[in-house]
Amino acid sequence: AQSVAQPEDQVNVAEGNPLTVKCTYSVSGNPYLFWYVQYPNRGLQFLLKYITGDNLVKGSYGFEAEFNKSQTSFHLKKPSALVSDSALYFCAVSPLSGGYNKLIFGAGTRLAVHP
Amino acid sequence: EAGVAQSPRYKIIEKRQSVAFWCNPISGHATLYWYQQILGQGPKLLIQFQNNGVVDDSQLPKDRFSAERLKGVDSTLKIQPAKLEDSAVYLCASRHAGGNEQYFGPGTRLTVT
C-alpha cells in the first residue's frame, strides 16, 4: 500500500538552531514529493517540491528538502529556525500511476520553535 | 491572484442532518480536489475532478457523500445523513493543468453532534 510516514509527532528546536522534519515514503516508481505547512485555522500552504534533478530543493521561507532515493526519504530542513516557523508540517507524495496527481499525506509533524 | 475560496468556514449540525460545502477554485484551474482532514491526521482525498468530470472517487463514502462540479468551475460537497465520525475539516484544492502543486482553500470545519 502507498503510504507516507512522519515519525515524529512534534519537533522542538531553539530559535536560531537548524531544524529537520523527517519524512519517508512507500510508493512504487518515482513519485513527486511535496512539503506543505498549515497554520492554525488556515489551509495548507505549498512550501516546496521535488520532481526530478538535484536532490536538494529549495522552497519558500528559507526551507529546503533533501531527496534520498535509496532511503526513500524527503526530509525538510532549515539552517536557522524562527519562532514564526512554528506550525504543522505535512509531507506528501504524488504517485505517477493514473497521472492525475493525487496527494497522499503523512500524519503531520508539529514544529515548535522556542525563543 | 485570488486563492481558493470555501464556505462556510464553520458548521455545526446534529447527526442525521444534511450539510453542503462550497468551493471556488483559482481561476483557470481545471483540476479540483476535496480532502477530509480528521483531527490529528493528514488530509485524505475524497474526490478529484478534471473540469466537470470525476477522475477519482475511490475513497468517497458514496452512501452518504456526493459532490458535483457542473460547469467545471465551482464545486459542492454534500453529506446526507451526517454521522459523528464525519466531524473534520473539509479542504478544497485546485491545480493548474501545467503545474504539479495543489493550492488549498482555508477549509470548512464541520462538527457533528
XYZ file of N, CA and C in Angstrom:
684
model
N 0.848 -1.197 0.000
C 0.000 0.000 0.000
C 0.882 1.244 0.000
N 0.414 2.269 -0.667
C 1.158 3.523 -0.743
C 0.984 4.289 0.568
N 2.080 4.800 1.114
C 1.976 5.496 2.396
C 3.114 6.481 2.573
N 2.898 7.398 3.510
C 3.897 8.386 3.891
C 4.005 8.352 5.412
N 5.229 8.329 5.907
C 5.446 8.285 7.349
C 6.200 9.526 7.809
N 5.663 10.156 8.811
C 6.366 11.242 9.506
C 6.550 10.745 10.941
N 7.737 10.252 11.269
C 7.920 9.507 12.516
C 7.823 10.332 13.786
N 7.919 11.639 13.675
C 7.875 12.498 14.868
C 6.568 13.278 14.903
N 5.843 13.137 16.021
C 4.628 13.938 16.174
C 4.982 15.413 16.371
N 6.080 15.656 17.081
C 6.480 17.029 17.371
C 7.997 17.132 17.353
N 8.464 18.254 16.856
C 9.889 18.583 16.867
C 10.051 19.909 17.593
N 10.936 19.920 18.569
C 11.205 21.138 19.320
C 12.623 21.617 18.998
N 12.751 22.910 18.741
C 14.066 23.459 18.403
C 14.148 24.892 18.916
N 15.330 25.292 19.286
C 15.532 26.664 19.744
C 15.719 27.595 18.557
N 15.218 28.801 18.688
C 15.365 29.789 17.622
C 16.843 29.975 17.275
N 17.120 29.992 15.972
C 18.490 30.153 15.509
C 19.200 28.839 15.231
N 18.664 27.748 15.765
C 19.272 26.439 15.520
C 18.730 25.837 14.228
N 19.473 24.898 13.650
C 18.951 24.214 12.464
C 17.822 23.266 12.840
N 16.926 23.037 11.880
C 15.826 22.111 12.133
C 15.732 21.090 11.015
N 15.227 19.903 11.384
C 14.945 18.845 10.424
C 13.622 18.209 10.783
N 12.751 18.071 9.810
C 11.494 17.352 9.959
C 11.547 16.172 8.996
N 11.377 14.967 9.535
C 11.632 13.766 8.746
C 10.394 13.253 8.006
N 10.657 12.648 6.859
C 9.591 12.053 6.043
C 10.157 10.880 5.264
N 9.492 9.748 5.311
C 9.814 8.619 4.444
C 8.535 8.183 3.742
N 8.706 7.527 2.614
C 7.530 7.155 1.838
C 7.671 5.746 1.293
N 6.514 5.182 0.983
C 6.471 3.860 0.377
C 5.530 3.944 -0.815
N 6.102 4.245 -1.961
C 5.358 4.396 -3.210
C 6.221 3.829 -4.316
N 5.642 3.073 -5.197
C 6.405 2.488 -6.289
C 6.763 3.546 -7.318
N 7.830 3.290 -8.022
C 8.248 4.195 -9.083
C 8.938 5.438 -8.559
N 8.831 6.507 -9.293
C 9.480 7.774 -8.944
C 8.415 8.838 -8.715
N 7.884 8.892 -7.506
C 6.785 9.842 -7.261
C 7.295 11.269 -7.156
N 6.360 12.198 -7.275
C 6.641 13.588 -6.939
C 6.501 13.732 -5.416
N 7.302 14.614 -4.818
C 7.314 14.773 -3.365
C 7.089 16.231 -3.005
N 6.350 16.465 -1.932
C 5.951 17.812 -1.560
C 6.039 17.998 -0.037
N 6.218 19.257 0.351
C 6.016 19.679 1.731
C 5.021 20.836 1.745
N 4.079 20.725 2.701
C 3.105 21.777 2.932
C 3.167 22.181 4.396
N 2.778 23.428 4.690
C 2.718 23.918 6.066
C 1.298 24.383 6.355
N 0.850 24.148 7.588
C -0.506 24.541 7.975
C -0.443 25.361 9.261
N -0.923 26.585 9.176
C -1.042 27.437 10.349
C -2.451 27.298 10.916
N -2.663 27.620 12.185
C -3.981 27.432 12.815
C -5.109 28.085 12.029
N -6.180 27.329 11.830
C -7.392 27.821 11.163
C -7.131 28.296 9.732
N -6.101 27.758 9.126
C -5.828 28.098 7.736
C -5.584 26.826 6.931
N -5.717 26.951 5.631
C -5.459 25.803 4.767
C -3.981 25.526 4.629
N -3.650 24.514 3.873
C -2.261 24.133 3.660
C -1.605 25.072 2.650
N -0.384 25.452 2.954
C 0.396 26.286 2.036
C 1.553 25.470 1.475
N 1.735 25.556 0.182
C 2.816 24.848 -0.508
C 4.165 25.441 -0.112
N 5.123 24.576 0.241
C 6.471 25.014 0.595
C 7.477 24.717 -0.513
N 7.509 23.450 -0.943
C 8.478 23.052 -1.963
C 8.098 21.692 -2.531
N 8.792 21.336 -3.622
C 8.517 20.066 -4.287
C 9.789 19.510 -4.886
N 9.817 18.188 -5.029
C 10.855 17.514 -5.794
C 10.174 16.765 -6.930
N 10.636 17.059 -8.123
C 10.127 16.354 -9.291
C 11.229 15.490 -9.891
N 12.344 16.112 -10.202
C 13.488 15.404 -10.744
C 14.700 16.315 -10.602
N 15.907 15.758 -10.831
C 17.090 16.594 -10.837
C 17.828 16.610 -9.518
N 18.333 17.776 -9.127
C 19.139 17.945 -7.923
C 18.395 17.435 -6.698
N 19.105 16.665 -5.877
C 18.446 16.075 -4.709
C 18.105 17.085 -3.629
N 18.725 18.253 -3.660
C 18.434 19.293 -2.676
C 17.578 20.357 -3.354
N 16.366 20.527 -2.854
C 15.463 21.512 -3.444
C 15.214 22.628 -2.441
N 15.106 23.832 -2.950
C 14.865 24.984 -2.091
C 13.444 25.480 -2.282
N 12.863 25.986 -1.193
C 11.486 26.428 -1.260
C 11.275 27.757 -0.580
N 10.052 27.964 -0.134
C 9.664 29.238 0.473
C 10.214 29.363 1.890
N 10.370 30.635 2.343
C 10.713 30.964 3.731
C 12.042 30.366 4.188
N 12.948 30.091 3.271
C 14.260 29.568 3.619
C 14.320 28.068 3.847
N 13.213 27.369 3.610
C 13.196 25.922 3.771
C 13.822 25.231 2.561
N 14.374 24.063 2.816
C 14.892 23.199 1.766
C 14.608 21.757 2.160
N 14.704 20.865 1.190
C 14.461 19.455 1.468
C 15.428 18.619 0.667
N 15.825 17.504 1.266
C 16.794 16.616 0.626
C 16.135 15.296 0.270
N 16.166 14.971 -0.995
C 15.612 13.717 -1.502
C 16.685 12.646 -1.479
N 16.362 11.475 -0.931
C 17.282 10.348 -0.906
C 16.531 9.130 -1.430
N 16.846 8.751 -2.650
C 16.094 7.683 -3.295
C 16.325 6.333 -2.621
N 17.551 6.056 -2.233
C 17.860 4.746 -1.642
C 17.178 4.578 -0.287
N 16.999 5.663 0.439
C 16.333 5.604 1.727
C 14.856 5.983 1.639
N 14.397 6.280 0.459
C 13.017 6.749 0.211
C 12.617 7.790 1.254
N 13.463 8.807 1.369
C 13.213 9.864 2.344
C 13.202 11.230 1.668
N 12.563 12.170 2.319
C 12.456 13.542 1.799
C 12.350 14.452 3.015
N 13.459 14.642 3.707
C 13.484 15.400 4.952
C 13.499 16.898 4.700
N 12.722 17.620 5.493
C 12.631 19.083 5.407
C 13.672 19.698 6.346
N 14.346 20.731 5.877
C 15.404 21.342 6.679
C 15.362 22.858 6.576
N 15.966 23.485 7.603
C 16.165 24.931 7.570
C 17.396 25.230 8.425
N 18.314 26.008 7.923
C 19.578 26.244 8.644
C 19.404 26.985 9.969
N 18.413 27.897 10.039
C 18.246 28.708 11.244
C 16.752 28.924 11.478
N 16.213 28.312 12.528
C 14.773 28.350 12.774
C 14.328 29.698 13.344
N 13.106 30.070 12.991
C 12.470 31.269 13.527
C 11.242 30.857 14.340
N 10.900 31.677 15.346
C 9.696 31.383 16.120
C 8.472 31.316 15.213
N 8.453 32.141 14.177
C 7.321 32.175 13.253
C 7.227 30.926 12.374
N 8.226 30.057 12.436
C 8.157 28.785 11.704
C 7.294 27.764 12.438
N 6.918 28.054 13.664
C 6.099 27.126 14.444
C 4.765 26.899 13.740
N 4.496 25.654 13.388
C 3.296 25.303 12.623
C 3.266 23.787 12.474
N 2.269 23.319 11.715
C 2.118 21.890 11.420
C 2.607 21.637 10.004
N 3.514 20.688 9.839
C 4.126 20.421 8.539
C 3.720 19.039 8.027
N 3.335 19.015 6.763
C 2.897 17.773 6.135
C 3.780 17.444 4.943
N 4.216 16.194 4.904
C 4.895 15.644 3.744
C 3.843 14.934 2.891
N 3.977 15.009 1.583
C 3.012 14.371 0.697
C 3.716 13.822 -0.531
N 3.166 12.739 -1.066
C 3.688 12.157 -2.297
C 2.568 12.076 -3.320
N 2.949 12.187 -4.568
C 2.006 12.071 -5.665
C 2.457 10.923 -6.548
N 1.800 9.763 -6.429
C 2.174 8.640 -7.297
C 1.912 8.982 -8.751
N 2.740 8.529 -9.628
C 2.553 8.887 -11.030
C 1.557 7.982 -11.731
N 1.193 6.864 -11.092
C 0.223 5.973 -11.719
C -1.124 6.669 -11.791
N -1.784 6.521 -12.921
C -3.070 7.184 -13.094
C -2.919 8.575 -13.648
N -1.796 9.220 -13.374
C -1.496 10.507 -13.995
C -2.320 11.666 -13.532
N -3.019 11.533 -12.427
C -3.891 12.619 -12.014
C -3.413 13.350 -10.779
N -2.177 13.145 -10.373
C -1.540 13.967 -9.356
C -2.268 14.019 -8.027
N -2.886 12.928 -7.578
C -3.472 12.981 -6.254
C -2.357 12.971 -5.227
N -2.620 13.515 -4.050
C -1.629 13.588 -2.987
C -1.968 12.609 -1.865
N -0.945 11.906 -1.386
C -1.059 11.072 -0.197
C -0.229 11.749 0.881
N -0.878 12.088 2.000
C -0.236 12.868 3.050
C 0.226 11.997 4.209
N 1.292 12.449 4.872
C 1.642 11.914 6.168
C 0.729 12.506 7.228
N 0.917 12.060 8.468
C 0.048 12.496 9.559
C 0.400 13.880 10.087
N 1.545 14.393 9.671
C 1.941 15.731 10.095
C 2.899 15.718 11.268
N 3.757 16.737 11.318
C 4.693 16.942 12.421
C 4.543 18.376 12.901
N 4.319 18.527 14.194
C 4.198 19.876 14.742
C 5.573 20.390 15.107
N 5.937 21.515 14.531
C 7.228 22.148 14.806
C 7.018 23.265 15.817
N 7.755 23.201 16.900
C 7.697 24.248 17.925
C 9.079 24.868 18.042
N 9.185 26.141 17.729
C 10.453 26.863 17.831
C 10.368 27.780 19.038
N 11.290 27.588 19.968
C 11.273 28.328 21.227
C 12.262 29.483 21.195
N 11.869 30.640 21.740
C 12.779 31.796 21.737
C 14.037 31.534 22.551
N -3.642 37.375 -7.644
C -4.480 36.206 -7.985
C -5.214 35.746 -6.737
N -6.536 35.647 -6.843
C -7.319 35.188 -5.705
C -7.046 33.715 -5.469
N -7.110 33.322 -4.191
C -6.887 31.936 -3.846
C -8.150 31.123 -3.938
N -8.086 29.895 -3.429
C -9.245 29.019 -3.393
C -10.184 29.500 -2.279
N -11.456 29.679 -2.639
C -12.444 30.152 -1.665
C -13.334 28.998 -1.233
N -13.649 28.974 0.059
C -14.547 27.954 0.592
C -15.543 28.601 1.538
N -16.746 28.044 1.557
C -17.737 28.485 2.547
C -18.686 27.334 2.856
N -19.253 27.331 4.069
C -18.916 28.225 5.172
C -17.575 27.852 5.788
N -17.055 28.639 6.697
C -15.820 28.298 7.376
C -16.052 27.329 8.518
N -17.205 27.427 9.133
C -17.554 26.560 10.255
C -19.017 26.139 10.124
N -19.288 24.907 10.566
C -20.655 24.404 10.528
C -20.822 23.384 11.641
N -21.911 23.553 12.397
C -22.251 22.595 13.437
C -23.633 22.049 13.123
N -23.742 20.727 13.044
C -25.034 20.097 12.773
C -25.193 18.900 13.700
N -26.421 18.402 13.767
C -26.679 17.187 14.533
C -26.581 15.992 13.593
N -26.275 14.837 14.175
C -26.184 13.626 13.347
C -27.524 13.381 12.661
N -27.401 12.825 11.477
C -28.525 12.519 10.584
C -29.006 13.744 9.804
N -28.496 14.937 10.122
C -28.825 16.094 9.287
C -27.951 16.099 8.040
N -28.282 16.981 7.106
C -27.501 17.121 5.887
C -26.747 18.446 5.915
N -25.665 18.494 5.120
C -24.831 19.697 5.065
C -24.177 19.767 3.699
N -23.912 20.986 3.249
C -23.250 21.181 1.960
C -22.146 22.205 2.102
N -21.048 21.945 1.393
C -19.896 22.848 1.381
C -19.672 23.322 -0.049
N -19.173 24.533 -0.159
C -18.959 25.135 -1.479
C -17.488 25.492 -1.670
N -17.011 25.336 -2.898
C -15.626 25.666 -3.213
C -15.552 26.381 -4.556
N -14.780 27.444 -4.592
C -14.487 28.154 -5.844
C -12.978 28.103 -6.056
N -12.505 27.365 -7.041
C -11.061 27.199 -7.226
C -10.426 28.447 -7.820
N -9.111 28.425 -7.906
C -8.390 29.503 -8.570
C -8.787 29.532 -10.038
N -8.981 30.712 -10.564
C -9.429 30.857 -11.941
C -8.486 30.144 -12.911
N -9.087 29.349 -13.782
C -8.292 28.649 -14.785
C -7.776 27.285 -14.368
N -7.981 26.918 -13.105
C -7.515 25.602 -12.637
C -8.547 24.542 -13.005
N -8.126 23.605 -13.842
C -9.054 22.597 -14.338
C -9.292 21.470 -13.332
N -8.308 21.227 -12.470
C -8.416 20.099 -11.542
C -8.811 20.601 -10.163
N -9.799 19.943 -9.571
C -10.310 20.324 -8.246
C -10.379 19.082 -7.375
N -9.971 19.249 -6.130
C -9.913 18.141 -5.177
C -10.703 18.505 -3.916
N -11.329 17.499 -3.311
C -11.891 17.609 -1.961
C -11.149 16.614 -1.067
N -10.680 17.134 0.075
C -9.996 16.302 1.058
C -10.745 16.381 2.385
N -10.643 15.312 3.160
C -11.152 15.280 4.530
C -9.955 15.200 5.478
N -9.885 16.114 6.434
C -8.791 16.098 7.406
C -9.380 15.931 8.800
N -9.242 14.726 9.330
C -9.683 14.445 10.696
C -8.606 14.913 11.653
N -8.997 15.402 12.813
C -8.065 15.949 13.787
C -6.927 14.980 14.081
N -5.713 15.465 13.940
C -4.541 14.648 14.221
C -4.067 13.796 13.053
N -4.716 13.939 11.908
C -4.329 13.163 10.728
C -4.029 14.088 9.558
N -3.385 13.523 8.557
C -3.190 14.274 7.329
C -4.441 14.238 6.465
N -4.559 15.174 5.539
C -5.722 15.171 4.648
C -5.809 13.884 3.835
N -7.032 13.433 3.586
C -7.294 12.244 2.791
C -8.192 12.630 1.629
N -7.776 12.239 0.422
C -8.542 12.596 -0.766
C -9.905 11.914 -0.760
N -10.949 12.710 -1.004
C -12.295 12.159 -1.155
C -12.663 12.012 -2.627
N -12.433 13.074 -3.404
C -12.835 13.065 -4.800
C -11.999 14.067 -5.570
N -11.759 13.749 -6.842
C -10.979 14.604 -7.728
C -11.745 14.798 -9.030
N -11.847 16.057 -9.453
C -12.499 16.410 -10.715
C -11.452 16.918 -11.711
N -11.652 16.573 -12.961
C -10.922 17.184 -14.061
C -11.990 17.884 -14.892
N -11.971 19.236 -14.870
C -13.085 20.027 -15.411
C -14.368 19.587 -14.687
N -15.385 19.110 -15.390
C -16.607 18.724 -14.688
C -16.761 17.217 -14.554
N -15.708 16.466 -14.858
C -15.760 15.021 -14.767
C -14.999 14.480 -13.573
N -15.519 13.408 -12.969
C -14.867 12.763 -11.826
C -13.779 11.826 -12.347
N -12.558 11.971 -11.809
C -11.472 11.078 -12.221
C -11.052 10.129 -11.105
N -11.428 10.437 -9.850
C -11.103 9.546 -8.733
C -12.069 9.823 -7.598
N -12.924 8.867 -7.297
C -13.798 8.971 -6.118
C -13.749 7.676 -5.330
N -12.614 6.997 -5.401
C -12.482 5.680 -4.792
C -12.604 5.708 -3.265
N -12.311 6.849 -2.637
C -12.385 6.925 -1.177
C -13.574 7.751 -0.696
N -14.494 8.015 -1.568
C -15.702 8.775 -1.190
C -16.767 7.806 -0.692
N -17.252 8.002 0.540
C -18.340 7.125 1.037
C -19.645 7.459 0.318
N -19.873 6.758 -0.748
C -20.923 7.163 -1.686
C -22.340 6.971 -1.139
N -22.453 6.219 -0.039
C -23.793 6.056 0.519
C -24.271 7.333 1.197
N -23.335 8.238 1.534
C -23.739 9.457 2.234
C -23.102 10.726 1.671
N -22.020 10.596 0.950
C -21.318 11.755 0.398
C -21.589 11.841 -1.107
N -21.749 13.075 -1.567
C -21.854 13.317 -3.004
C -21.174 14.640 -3.319
N -20.725 14.767 -4.551
C -20.064 16.003 -4.973
C -20.343 16.236 -6.441
N -20.362 17.498 -6.808
C -20.574 17.831 -8.216
C -19.781 19.079 -8.581
N -19.527 19.188 -9.868
C -18.832 20.357 -10.422
C -19.425 20.578 -11.806
N -20.666 21.037 -11.814
C -21.490 21.020 -13.013
C -20.893 21.811 -14.174
N -20.365 22.980 -13.934
C -19.881 23.821 -15.035
C -18.361 23.844 -15.101
N -17.729 22.928 -14.391
C -16.275 22.855 -14.423
C -15.575 23.960 -13.670
N -16.313 24.678 -12.807
C -15.676 25.741 -12.019
C -15.939 25.463 -10.537
N -17.057 26.022 -9.996
C -17.405 25.801 -8.597
C -17.742 24.340 -8.348
N -17.608 23.951 -7.079
C -17.969 22.593 -6.697
C -18.676 22.611 -5.361
N -19.573 21.640 -5.166
C -20.217 21.455 -3.869
C -20.010 20.020 -3.411
N -19.815 19.867 -2.121
C -19.695 18.561 -1.477
C -20.838 18.458 -0.475
N -21.584 17.373 -0.529
C -22.732 17.211 0.354
C -22.604 15.944 1.182
N -23.084 16.028 2.405
C -23.148 14.863 3.281
C -24.596 14.713 3.742
N -25.158 13.515 3.510
C -26.539 13.270 3.898
C -26.791 11.779 4.041
N -27.070 11.300 5.242
C -27.093 11.992 6.522
C -25.709 11.987 7.181
N -25.446 12.962 7.999
C -24.133 13.058 8.647
C -24.044 12.110 9.835
N -22.830 11.617 10.077
C -22.526 10.796 11.230
C -21.502 11.522 12.095
N -21.396 11.074 13.349
C -20.442 11.700 14.260
C -19.025 11.671 13.701
N -18.665 10.564 13.038
C -17.300 10.410 12.522
C -16.999 11.302 11.328
N -18.011 12.029 10.839
C -17.765 12.966 9.742
C -17.199 14.294 10.240
N -17.112 14.470 11.555
C -16.515 15.683 12.111
C -15.069 15.782 11.645
N -14.757 16.859 10.940
C -13.442 17.010 10.317
C -13.376 18.386 9.659
N -12.214 18.691 9.122
C -12.075 19.861 8.253
C -12.108 19.360 6.814
N -12.931 19.993 6.006
C -13.044 19.622 4.596
C -12.310 20.684 3.770
N -11.281 20.213 3.094
C -10.403 21.096 2.332
C -10.654 20.945 0.845
N -10.696 22.056 0.168
C -10.781 22.064 -1.288
C -9.436 22.542 -1.820
N -8.986 21.946 -2.907
C -7.730 22.350 -3.529
C -7.911 22.381 -5.036
N -7.081 23.164 -5.706
C -7.129 23.180 -7.159
C -5.711 23.190 -7.728
N -5.603 22.799 -8.958
C -4.290 22.710 -9.625
C -4.433 23.117 -11.073
N -3.438 23.876 -11.534
C -3.386 24.263 -12.942
C -2.920 23.073 -13.771
N -3.394 22.982 -14.979
C -3.077 21.845 -15.840
C -1.579 21.678 -16.050
N -0.838 22.772 -16.073
C 0.589 22.686 -16.338
C 1.459 22.602 -15.100
N 0.830 22.565 -13.924
C 1.590 22.574 -12.677
C 1.510 21.254 -11.946
N 2.302 21.133 -10.878
C 2.298 19.921 -10.054
C 1.696 20.145 -8.673
N 1.875 21.360 -8.139
C 1.423 21.585 -6.770
C -0.049 21.969 -6.735
N -0.691 21.592 -5.615
C -2.078 21.933 -5.383
C -2.147 23.130 -4.445
N -3.149 23.965 -4.659
C -3.373 25.136 -3.828
C -4.658 24.923 -3.038
N -4.554 25.120 -1.725
C -5.650 24.776 -0.835
C -6.419 26.005 -0.358
N -7.722 25.805 -0.155
C -8.542 26.810 0.494
C -8.407 26.710 1.999
N -9.082 27.616 2.740
C -8.961 27.649 4.206
C -9.676 26.496 4.901
N -10.569 25.808 4.179
C -11.263 24.677 4.769
C -12.570 25.042 5.446
N -13.423 24.027 5.601
C -14.657 24.144 6.374
C -14.572 23.158 7.535
N -14.681 23.684 8.748
C -14.633 22.820 9.932
C -16.037 22.378 10.269
N -16.304 21.078 10.143
C -17.619 20.508 10.434
C -17.588 19.797 11.770
N -18.558 20.129 12.613
C -18.747 19.422 13.867
C -20.124 18.787 13.856
N -20.160 17.469 14.022
C -21.418 16.729 14.070
C -21.667 16.309 15.516
N -22.797 16.721 16.075
C -23.081 16.430 17.490
C -24.207 15.392 17.631
